[in-house]
Tab-separated table of N, CA and C in Angstrom:
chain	number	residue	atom	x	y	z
A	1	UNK	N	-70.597	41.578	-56.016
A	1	UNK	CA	-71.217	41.240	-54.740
A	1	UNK	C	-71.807	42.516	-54.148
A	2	UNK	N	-72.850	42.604	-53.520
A	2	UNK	CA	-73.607	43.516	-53.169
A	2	UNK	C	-73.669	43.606	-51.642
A	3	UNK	N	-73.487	44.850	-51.384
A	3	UNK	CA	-72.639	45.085	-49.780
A	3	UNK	C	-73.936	46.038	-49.492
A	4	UNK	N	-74.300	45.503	-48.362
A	4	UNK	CA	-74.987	46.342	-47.582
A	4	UNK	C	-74.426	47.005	-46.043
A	5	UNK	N	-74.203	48.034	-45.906
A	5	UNK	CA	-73.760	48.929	-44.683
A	5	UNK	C	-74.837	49.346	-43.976
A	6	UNK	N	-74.974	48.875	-42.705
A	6	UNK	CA	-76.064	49.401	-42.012
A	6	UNK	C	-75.643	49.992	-40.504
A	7	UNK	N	-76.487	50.939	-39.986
A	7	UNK	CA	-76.545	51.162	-38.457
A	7	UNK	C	-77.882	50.473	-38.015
A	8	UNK	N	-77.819	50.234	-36.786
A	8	UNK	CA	-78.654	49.553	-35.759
A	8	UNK	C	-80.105	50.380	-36.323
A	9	UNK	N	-80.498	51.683	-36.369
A	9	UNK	CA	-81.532	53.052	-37.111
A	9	UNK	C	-81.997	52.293	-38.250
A	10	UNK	N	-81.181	51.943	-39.215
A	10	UNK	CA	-82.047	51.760	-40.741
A	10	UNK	C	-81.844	50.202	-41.283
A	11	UNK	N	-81.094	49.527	-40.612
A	11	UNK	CA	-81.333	47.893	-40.965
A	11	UNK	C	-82.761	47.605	-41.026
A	12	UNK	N	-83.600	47.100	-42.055
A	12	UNK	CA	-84.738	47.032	-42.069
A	12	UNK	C	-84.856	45.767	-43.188
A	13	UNK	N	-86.298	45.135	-42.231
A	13	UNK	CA	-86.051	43.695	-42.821
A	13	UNK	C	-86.825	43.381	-44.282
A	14	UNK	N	-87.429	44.947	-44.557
A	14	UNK	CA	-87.473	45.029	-46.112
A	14	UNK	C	-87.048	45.403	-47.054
A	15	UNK	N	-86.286	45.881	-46.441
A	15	UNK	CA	-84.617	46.486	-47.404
A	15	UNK	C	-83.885	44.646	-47.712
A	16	UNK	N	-83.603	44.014	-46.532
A	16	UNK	CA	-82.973	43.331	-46.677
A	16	UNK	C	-83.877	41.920	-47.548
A	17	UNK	N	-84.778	41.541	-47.393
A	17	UNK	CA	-86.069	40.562	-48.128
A	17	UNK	C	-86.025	40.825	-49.484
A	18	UNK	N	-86.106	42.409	-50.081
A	18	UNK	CA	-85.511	42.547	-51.084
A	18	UNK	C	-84.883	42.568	-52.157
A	19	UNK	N	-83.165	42.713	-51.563
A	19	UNK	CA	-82.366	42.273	-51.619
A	19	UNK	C	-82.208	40.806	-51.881
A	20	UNK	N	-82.586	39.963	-51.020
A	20	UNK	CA	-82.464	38.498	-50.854
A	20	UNK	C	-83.119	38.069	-51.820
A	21	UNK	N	-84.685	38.375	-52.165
A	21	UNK	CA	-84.918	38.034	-53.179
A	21	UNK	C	-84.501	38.220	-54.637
A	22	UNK	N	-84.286	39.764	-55.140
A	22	UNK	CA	-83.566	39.824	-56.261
A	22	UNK	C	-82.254	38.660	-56.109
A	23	UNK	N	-81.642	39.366	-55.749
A	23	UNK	CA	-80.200	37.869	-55.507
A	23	UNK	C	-80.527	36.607	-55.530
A	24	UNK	N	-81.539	35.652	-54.858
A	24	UNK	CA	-82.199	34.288	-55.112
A	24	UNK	C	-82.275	34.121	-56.828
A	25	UNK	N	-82.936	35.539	-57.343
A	25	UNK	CA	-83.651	34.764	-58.326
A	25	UNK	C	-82.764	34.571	-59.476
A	26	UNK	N	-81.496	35.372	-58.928
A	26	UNK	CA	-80.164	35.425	-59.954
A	26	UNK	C	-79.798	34.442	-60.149
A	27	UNK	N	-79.407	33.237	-59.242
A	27	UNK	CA	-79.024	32.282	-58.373
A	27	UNK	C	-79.606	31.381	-59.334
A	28	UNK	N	-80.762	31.894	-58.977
A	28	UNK	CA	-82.091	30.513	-60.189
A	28	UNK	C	-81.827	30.669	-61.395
A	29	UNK	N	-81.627	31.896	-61.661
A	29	UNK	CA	-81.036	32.580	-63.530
A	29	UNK	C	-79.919	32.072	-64.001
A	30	UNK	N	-79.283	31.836	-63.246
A	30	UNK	CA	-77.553	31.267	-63.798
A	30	UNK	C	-77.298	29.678	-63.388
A	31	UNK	N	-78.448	29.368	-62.973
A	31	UNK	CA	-77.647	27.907	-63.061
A	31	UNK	C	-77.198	27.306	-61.995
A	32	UNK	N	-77.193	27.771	-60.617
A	32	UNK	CA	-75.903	27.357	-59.952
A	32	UNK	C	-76.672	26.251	-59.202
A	33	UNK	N	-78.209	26.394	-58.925
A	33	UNK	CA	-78.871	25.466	-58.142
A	33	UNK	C	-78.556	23.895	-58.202
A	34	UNK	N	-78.312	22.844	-57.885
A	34	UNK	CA	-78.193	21.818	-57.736
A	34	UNK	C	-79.453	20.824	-58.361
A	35	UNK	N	-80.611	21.728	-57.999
A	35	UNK	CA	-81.975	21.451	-58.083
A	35	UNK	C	-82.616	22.467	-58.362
A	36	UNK	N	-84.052	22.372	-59.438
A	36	UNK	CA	-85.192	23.268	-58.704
A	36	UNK	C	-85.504	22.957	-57.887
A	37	UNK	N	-86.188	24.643	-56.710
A	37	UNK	CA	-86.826	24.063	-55.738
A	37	UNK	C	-87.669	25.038	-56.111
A	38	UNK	N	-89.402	24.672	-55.923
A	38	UNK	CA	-90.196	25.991	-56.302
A	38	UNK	C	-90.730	26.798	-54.962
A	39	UNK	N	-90.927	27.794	-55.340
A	39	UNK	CA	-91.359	28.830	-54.001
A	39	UNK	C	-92.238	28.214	-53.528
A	40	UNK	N	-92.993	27.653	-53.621
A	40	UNK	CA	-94.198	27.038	-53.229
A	40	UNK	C	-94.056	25.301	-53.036
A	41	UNK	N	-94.062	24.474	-52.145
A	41	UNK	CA	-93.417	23.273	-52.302
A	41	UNK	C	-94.815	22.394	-52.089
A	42	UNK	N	-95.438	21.602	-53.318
A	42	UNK	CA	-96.718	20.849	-53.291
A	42	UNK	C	-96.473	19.596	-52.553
A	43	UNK	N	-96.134	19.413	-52.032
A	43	UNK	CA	-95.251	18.197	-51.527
A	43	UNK	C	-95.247	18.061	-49.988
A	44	UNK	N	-95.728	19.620	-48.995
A	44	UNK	CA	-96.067	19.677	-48.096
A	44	UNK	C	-96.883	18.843	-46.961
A	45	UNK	N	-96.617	18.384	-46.236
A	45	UNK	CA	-97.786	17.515	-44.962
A	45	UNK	C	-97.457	18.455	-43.449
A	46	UNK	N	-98.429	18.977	-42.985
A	46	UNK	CA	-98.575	19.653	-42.344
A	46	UNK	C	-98.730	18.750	-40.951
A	47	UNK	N	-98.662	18.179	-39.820
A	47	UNK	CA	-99.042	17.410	-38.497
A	47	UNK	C	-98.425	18.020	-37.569
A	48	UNK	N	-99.698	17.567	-36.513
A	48	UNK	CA	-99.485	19.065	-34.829
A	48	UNK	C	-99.347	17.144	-34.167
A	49	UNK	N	-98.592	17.234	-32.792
A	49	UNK	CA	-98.434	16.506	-32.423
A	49	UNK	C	-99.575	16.126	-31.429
A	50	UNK	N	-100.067	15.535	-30.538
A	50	UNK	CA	-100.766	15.212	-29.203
A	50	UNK	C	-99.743	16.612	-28.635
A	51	UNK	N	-99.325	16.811	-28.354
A	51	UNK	CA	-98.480	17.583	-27.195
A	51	UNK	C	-98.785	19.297	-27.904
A	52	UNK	N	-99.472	19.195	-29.282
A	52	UNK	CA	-99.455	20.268	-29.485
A	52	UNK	C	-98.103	21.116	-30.501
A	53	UNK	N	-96.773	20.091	-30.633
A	53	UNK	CA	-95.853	20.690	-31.475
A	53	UNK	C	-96.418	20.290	-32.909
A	54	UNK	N	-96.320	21.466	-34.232
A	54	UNK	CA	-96.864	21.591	-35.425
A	54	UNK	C	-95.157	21.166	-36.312
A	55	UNK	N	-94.910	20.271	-36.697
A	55	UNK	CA	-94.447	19.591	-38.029
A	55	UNK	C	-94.576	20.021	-39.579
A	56	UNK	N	-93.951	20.006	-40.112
A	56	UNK	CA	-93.692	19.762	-41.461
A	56	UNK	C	-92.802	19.146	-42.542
A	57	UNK	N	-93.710	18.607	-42.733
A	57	UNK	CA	-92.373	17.558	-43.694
A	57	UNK	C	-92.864	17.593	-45.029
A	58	UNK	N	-91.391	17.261	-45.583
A	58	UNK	CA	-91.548	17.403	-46.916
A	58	UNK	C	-90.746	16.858	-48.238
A	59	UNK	N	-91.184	16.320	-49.283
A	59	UNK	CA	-90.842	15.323	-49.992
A	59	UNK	C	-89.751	16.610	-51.237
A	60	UNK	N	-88.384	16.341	-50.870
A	60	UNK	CA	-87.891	17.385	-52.261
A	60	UNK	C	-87.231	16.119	-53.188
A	61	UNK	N	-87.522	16.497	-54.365
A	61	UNK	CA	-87.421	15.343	-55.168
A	61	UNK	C	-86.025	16.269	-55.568
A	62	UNK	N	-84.897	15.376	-55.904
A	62	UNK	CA	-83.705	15.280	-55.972
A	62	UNK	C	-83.251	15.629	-54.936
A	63	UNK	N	-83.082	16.410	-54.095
A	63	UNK	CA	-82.379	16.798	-52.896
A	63	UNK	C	-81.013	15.523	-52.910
A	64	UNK	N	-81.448	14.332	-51.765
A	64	UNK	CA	-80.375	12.993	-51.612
A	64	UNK	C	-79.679	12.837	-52.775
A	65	UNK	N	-79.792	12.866	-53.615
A	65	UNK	CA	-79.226	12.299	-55.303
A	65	UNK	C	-78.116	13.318	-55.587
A	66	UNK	N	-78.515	14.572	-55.582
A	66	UNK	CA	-77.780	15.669	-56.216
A	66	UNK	C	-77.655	16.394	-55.335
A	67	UNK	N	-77.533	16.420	-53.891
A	67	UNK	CA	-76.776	17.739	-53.436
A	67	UNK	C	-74.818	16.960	-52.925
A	68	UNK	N	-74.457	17.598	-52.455
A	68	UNK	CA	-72.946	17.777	-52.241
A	68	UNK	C	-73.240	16.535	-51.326
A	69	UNK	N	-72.244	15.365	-51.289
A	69	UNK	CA	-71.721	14.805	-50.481
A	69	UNK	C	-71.588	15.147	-48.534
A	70	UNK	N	-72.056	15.152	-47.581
A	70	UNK	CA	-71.783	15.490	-46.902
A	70	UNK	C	-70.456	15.576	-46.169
A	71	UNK	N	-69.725	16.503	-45.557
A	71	UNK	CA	-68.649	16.468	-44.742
A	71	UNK	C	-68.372	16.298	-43.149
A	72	UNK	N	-68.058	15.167	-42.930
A	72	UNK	CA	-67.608	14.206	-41.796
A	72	UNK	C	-66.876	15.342	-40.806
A	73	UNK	N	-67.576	16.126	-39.802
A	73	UNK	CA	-66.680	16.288	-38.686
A	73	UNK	C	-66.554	15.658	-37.382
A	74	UNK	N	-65.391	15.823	-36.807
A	74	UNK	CA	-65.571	14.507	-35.420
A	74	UNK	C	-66.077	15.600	-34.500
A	75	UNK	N	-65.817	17.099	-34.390
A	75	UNK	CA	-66.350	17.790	-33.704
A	75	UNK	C	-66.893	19.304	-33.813
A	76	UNK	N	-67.897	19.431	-32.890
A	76	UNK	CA	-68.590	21.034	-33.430
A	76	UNK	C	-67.776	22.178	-33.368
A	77	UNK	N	-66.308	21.918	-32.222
A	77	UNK	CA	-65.315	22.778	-32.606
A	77	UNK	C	-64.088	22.748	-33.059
A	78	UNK	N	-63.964	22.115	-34.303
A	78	UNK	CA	-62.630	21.691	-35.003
A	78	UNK	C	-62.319	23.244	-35.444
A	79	UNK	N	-60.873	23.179	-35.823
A	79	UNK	CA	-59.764	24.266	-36.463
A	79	UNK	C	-59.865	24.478	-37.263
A	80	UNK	N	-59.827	25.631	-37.844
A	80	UNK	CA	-60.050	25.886	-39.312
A	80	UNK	C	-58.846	25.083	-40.157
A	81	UNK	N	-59.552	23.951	-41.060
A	81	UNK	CA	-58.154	23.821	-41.989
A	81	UNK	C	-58.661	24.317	-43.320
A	82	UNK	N	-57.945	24.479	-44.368
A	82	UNK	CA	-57.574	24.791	-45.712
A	82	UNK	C	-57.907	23.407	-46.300
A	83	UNK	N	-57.551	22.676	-45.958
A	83	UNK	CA	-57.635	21.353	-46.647
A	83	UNK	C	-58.894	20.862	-47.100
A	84	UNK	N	-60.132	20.985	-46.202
A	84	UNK	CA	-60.847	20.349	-45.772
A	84	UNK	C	-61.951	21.924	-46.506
A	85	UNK	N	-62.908	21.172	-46.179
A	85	UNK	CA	-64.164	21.994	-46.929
A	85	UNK	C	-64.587	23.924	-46.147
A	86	UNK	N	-64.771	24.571	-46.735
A	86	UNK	CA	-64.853	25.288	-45.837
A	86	UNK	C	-65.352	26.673	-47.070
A	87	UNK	N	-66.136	27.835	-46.424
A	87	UNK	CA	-66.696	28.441	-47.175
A	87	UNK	C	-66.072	29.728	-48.336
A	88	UNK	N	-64.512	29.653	-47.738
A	88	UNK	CA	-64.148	30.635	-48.508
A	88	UNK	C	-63.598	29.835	-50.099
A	89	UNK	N	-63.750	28.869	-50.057
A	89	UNK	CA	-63.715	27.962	-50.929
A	89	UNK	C	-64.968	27.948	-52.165
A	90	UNK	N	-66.195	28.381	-51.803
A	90	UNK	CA	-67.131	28.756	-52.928
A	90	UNK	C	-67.425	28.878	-53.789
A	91	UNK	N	-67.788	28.871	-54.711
A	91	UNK	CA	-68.505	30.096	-55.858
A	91	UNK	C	-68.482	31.295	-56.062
A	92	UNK	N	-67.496	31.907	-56.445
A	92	UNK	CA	-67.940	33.933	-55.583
A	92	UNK	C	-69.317	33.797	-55.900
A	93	UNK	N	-70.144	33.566	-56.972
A	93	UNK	CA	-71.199	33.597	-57.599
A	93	UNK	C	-72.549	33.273	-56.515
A	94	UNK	N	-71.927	32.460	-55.609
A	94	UNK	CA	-73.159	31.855	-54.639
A	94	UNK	C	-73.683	32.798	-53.718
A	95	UNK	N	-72.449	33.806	-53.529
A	95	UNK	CA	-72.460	34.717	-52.642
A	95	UNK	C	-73.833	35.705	-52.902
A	96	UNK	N	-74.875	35.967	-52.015
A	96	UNK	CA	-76.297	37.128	-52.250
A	96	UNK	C	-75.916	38.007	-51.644
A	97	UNK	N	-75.085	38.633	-50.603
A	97	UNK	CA	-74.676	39.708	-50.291
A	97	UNK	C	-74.084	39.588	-48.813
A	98	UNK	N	-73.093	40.784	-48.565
A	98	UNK	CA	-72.902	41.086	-47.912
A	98	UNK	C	-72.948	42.088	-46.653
A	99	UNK	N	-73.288	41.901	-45.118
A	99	UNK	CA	-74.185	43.360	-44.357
A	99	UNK	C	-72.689	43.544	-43.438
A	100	UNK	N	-72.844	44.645	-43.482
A	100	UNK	CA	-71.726	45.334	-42.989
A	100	UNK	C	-72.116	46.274	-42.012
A	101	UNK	N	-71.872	45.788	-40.198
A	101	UNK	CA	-72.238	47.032	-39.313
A	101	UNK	C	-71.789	48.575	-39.675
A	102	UNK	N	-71.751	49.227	-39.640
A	102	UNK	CA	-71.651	50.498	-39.482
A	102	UNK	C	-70.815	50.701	-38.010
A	103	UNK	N	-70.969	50.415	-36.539
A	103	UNK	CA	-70.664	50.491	-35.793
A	103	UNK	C	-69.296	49.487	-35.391
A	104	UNK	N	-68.964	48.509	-36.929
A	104	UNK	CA	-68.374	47.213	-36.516
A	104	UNK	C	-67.457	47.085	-37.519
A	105	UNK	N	-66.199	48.227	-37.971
A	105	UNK	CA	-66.480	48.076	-39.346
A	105	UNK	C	-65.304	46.963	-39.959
A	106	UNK	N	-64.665	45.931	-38.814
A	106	UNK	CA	-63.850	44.518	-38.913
A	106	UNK	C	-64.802	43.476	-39.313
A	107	UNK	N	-66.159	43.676	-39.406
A	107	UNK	CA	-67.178	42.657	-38.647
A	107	UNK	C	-68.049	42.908	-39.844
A	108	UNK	N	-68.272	41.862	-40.730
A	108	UNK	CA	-68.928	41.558	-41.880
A	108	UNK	C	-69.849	39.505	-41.739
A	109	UNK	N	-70.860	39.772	-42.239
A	109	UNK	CA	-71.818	38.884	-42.690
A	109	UNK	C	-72.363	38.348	-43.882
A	110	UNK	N	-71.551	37.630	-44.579
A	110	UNK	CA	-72.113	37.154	-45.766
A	110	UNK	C	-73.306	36.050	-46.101
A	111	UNK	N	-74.255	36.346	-46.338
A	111	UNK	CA	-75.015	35.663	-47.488
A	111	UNK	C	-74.909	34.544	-48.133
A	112	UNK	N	-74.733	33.374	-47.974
A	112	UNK	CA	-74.304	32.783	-49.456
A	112	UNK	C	-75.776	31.768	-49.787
A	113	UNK	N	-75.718	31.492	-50.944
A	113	UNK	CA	-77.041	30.642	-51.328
A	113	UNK	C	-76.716	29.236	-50.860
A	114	UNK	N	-77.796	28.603	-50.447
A	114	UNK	CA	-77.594	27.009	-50.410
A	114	UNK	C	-77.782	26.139	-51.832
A	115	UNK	N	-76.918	26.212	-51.987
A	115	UNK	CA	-77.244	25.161	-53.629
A	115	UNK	C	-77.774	24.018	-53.691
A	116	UNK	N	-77.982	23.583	-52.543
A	116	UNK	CA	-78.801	22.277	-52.140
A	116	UNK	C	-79.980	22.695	-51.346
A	117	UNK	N	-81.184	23.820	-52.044
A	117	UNK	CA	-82.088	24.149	-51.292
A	117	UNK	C	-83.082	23.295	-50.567
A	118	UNK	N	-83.163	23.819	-49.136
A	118	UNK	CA	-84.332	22.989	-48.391
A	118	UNK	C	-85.583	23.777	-48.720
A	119	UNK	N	-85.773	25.098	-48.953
A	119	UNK	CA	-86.512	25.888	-49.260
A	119	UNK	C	-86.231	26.646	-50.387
A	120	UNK	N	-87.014	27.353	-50.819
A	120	UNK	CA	-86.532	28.276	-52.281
A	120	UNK	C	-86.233	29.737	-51.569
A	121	UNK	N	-85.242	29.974	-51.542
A	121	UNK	CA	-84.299	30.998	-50.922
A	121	UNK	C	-83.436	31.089	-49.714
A	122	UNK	N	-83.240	29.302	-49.225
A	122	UNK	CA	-82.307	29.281	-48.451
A	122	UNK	C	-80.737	29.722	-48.485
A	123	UNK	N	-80.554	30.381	-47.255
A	123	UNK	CA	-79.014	30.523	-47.244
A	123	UNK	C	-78.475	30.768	-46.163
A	124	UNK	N	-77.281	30.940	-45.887
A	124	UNK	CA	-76.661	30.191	-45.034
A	124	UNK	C	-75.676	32.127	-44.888
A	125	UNK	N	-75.871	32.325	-43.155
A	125	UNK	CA	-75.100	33.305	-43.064
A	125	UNK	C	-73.719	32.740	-42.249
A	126	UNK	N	-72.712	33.451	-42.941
A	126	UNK	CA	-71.502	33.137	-42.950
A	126	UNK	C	-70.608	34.672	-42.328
A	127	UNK	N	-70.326	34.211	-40.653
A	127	UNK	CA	-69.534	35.605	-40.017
A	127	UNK	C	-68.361	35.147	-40.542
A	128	UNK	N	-67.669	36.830	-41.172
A	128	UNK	CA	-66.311	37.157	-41.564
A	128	UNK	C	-65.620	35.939	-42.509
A	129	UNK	N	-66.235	35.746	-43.627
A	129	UNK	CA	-66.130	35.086	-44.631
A	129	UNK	C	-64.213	35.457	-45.113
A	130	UNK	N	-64.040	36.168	-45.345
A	130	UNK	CA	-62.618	36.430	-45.826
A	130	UNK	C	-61.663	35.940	-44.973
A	131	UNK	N	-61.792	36.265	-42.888
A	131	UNK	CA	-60.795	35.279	-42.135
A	131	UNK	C	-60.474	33.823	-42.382
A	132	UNK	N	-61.061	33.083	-43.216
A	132	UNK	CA	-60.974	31.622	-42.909
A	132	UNK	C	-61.256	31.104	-41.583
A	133	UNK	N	-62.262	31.416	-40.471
A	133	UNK	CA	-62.269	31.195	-39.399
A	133	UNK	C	-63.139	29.637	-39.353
A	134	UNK	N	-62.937	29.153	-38.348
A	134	UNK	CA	-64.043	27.819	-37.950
A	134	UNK	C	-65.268	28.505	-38.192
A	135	UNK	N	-66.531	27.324	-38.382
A	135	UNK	CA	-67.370	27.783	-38.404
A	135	UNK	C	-68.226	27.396	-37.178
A	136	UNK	N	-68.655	29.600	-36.884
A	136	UNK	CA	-69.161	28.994	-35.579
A	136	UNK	C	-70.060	30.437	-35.445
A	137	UNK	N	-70.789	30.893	-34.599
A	137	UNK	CA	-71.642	31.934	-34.603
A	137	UNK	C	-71.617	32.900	-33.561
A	138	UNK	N	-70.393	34.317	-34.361
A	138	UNK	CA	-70.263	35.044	-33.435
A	138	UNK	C	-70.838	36.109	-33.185
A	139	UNK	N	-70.606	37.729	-32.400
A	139	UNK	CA	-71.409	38.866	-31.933
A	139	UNK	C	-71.987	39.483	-33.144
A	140	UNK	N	-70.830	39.519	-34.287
A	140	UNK	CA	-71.748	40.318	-35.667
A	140	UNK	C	-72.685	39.753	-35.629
A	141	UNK	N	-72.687	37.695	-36.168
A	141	UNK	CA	-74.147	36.767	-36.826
A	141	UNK	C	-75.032	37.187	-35.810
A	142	UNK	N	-74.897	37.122	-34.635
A	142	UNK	CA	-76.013	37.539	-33.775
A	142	UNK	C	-76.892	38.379	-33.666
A	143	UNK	N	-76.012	39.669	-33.581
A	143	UNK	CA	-76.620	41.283	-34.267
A	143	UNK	C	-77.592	40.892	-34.836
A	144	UNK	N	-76.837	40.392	-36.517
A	144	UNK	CA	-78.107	40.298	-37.629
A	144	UNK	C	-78.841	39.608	-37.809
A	145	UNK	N	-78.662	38.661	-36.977
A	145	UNK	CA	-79.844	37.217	-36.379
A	145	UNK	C	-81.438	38.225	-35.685
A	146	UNK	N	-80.683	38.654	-34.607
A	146	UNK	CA	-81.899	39.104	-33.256
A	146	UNK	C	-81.786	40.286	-34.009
């Protein structure tokens, strides 16, 4: 797994694009995808609304068929259980990397690939992957969000 350490100075979003991409295409190399999805999706319909909001929709052929079953929560802030689905549960393999503040150094952000891509290099950032915590979006994801 590939750890990136950064300060607020050199986090840079082509260091990290990079990164993301080499790691995607690993992802695509080994198998783990659920589906192809191609970088380029022909399947595109582009529509702006009367009001002016721009749309896109788009036809992914297998997506419904072959991705994961969805998981039933009754609420957006349930408890972390063990039982029940949850990300430290994974693939190590799915994992594209990990960013690590410099200023934060409890406070880690993992990477992981969506194996059920909506796009070709979706993924899903995951704060403090090793706690088993609920999933929910705290001061690190934010950091590396904004």
């Amino acid at each position: 797994m590939e750890i990136f350490e950064y300060t607020n100075k050199d986090l840079s979003a082509a260091n990290i694009d990079q990164l993301w991409e080499q790691q995607w295409k690993r992802i695509e190399s080994t198998g783990l995808l659920r589906y192809d999805q191609p970088r380029e999706n022909p399947n595109v319909k582009f529509v702006e609304s009367e009001e002016g909001f721009k749309f896109a929709f788009q036809y992914l052929l297998n997506r419904g068929s072959k991705r994961r079953a969805r998981v039933q929560f009754s609420s957006v802030n349930e408890p972390f259980s063990n039982e029940r689905f949850h990300f430290g549960k994974i693939n190590s393999s799915e994992i594209l990397f990990t960013l690590k503040p410099a200023h934060r150094p409890n406070s880690s952000t993992t990477a992981i690939a969506n194996v059920s891509p909506i796009e070709w290099g979706h993924f899903l950032l995951v704060p403090n992957l090793e706690q088993n915590s609920m999933q929910k979006i705290t001061r690190g994801t934010r950091e590396v969000v904004f």
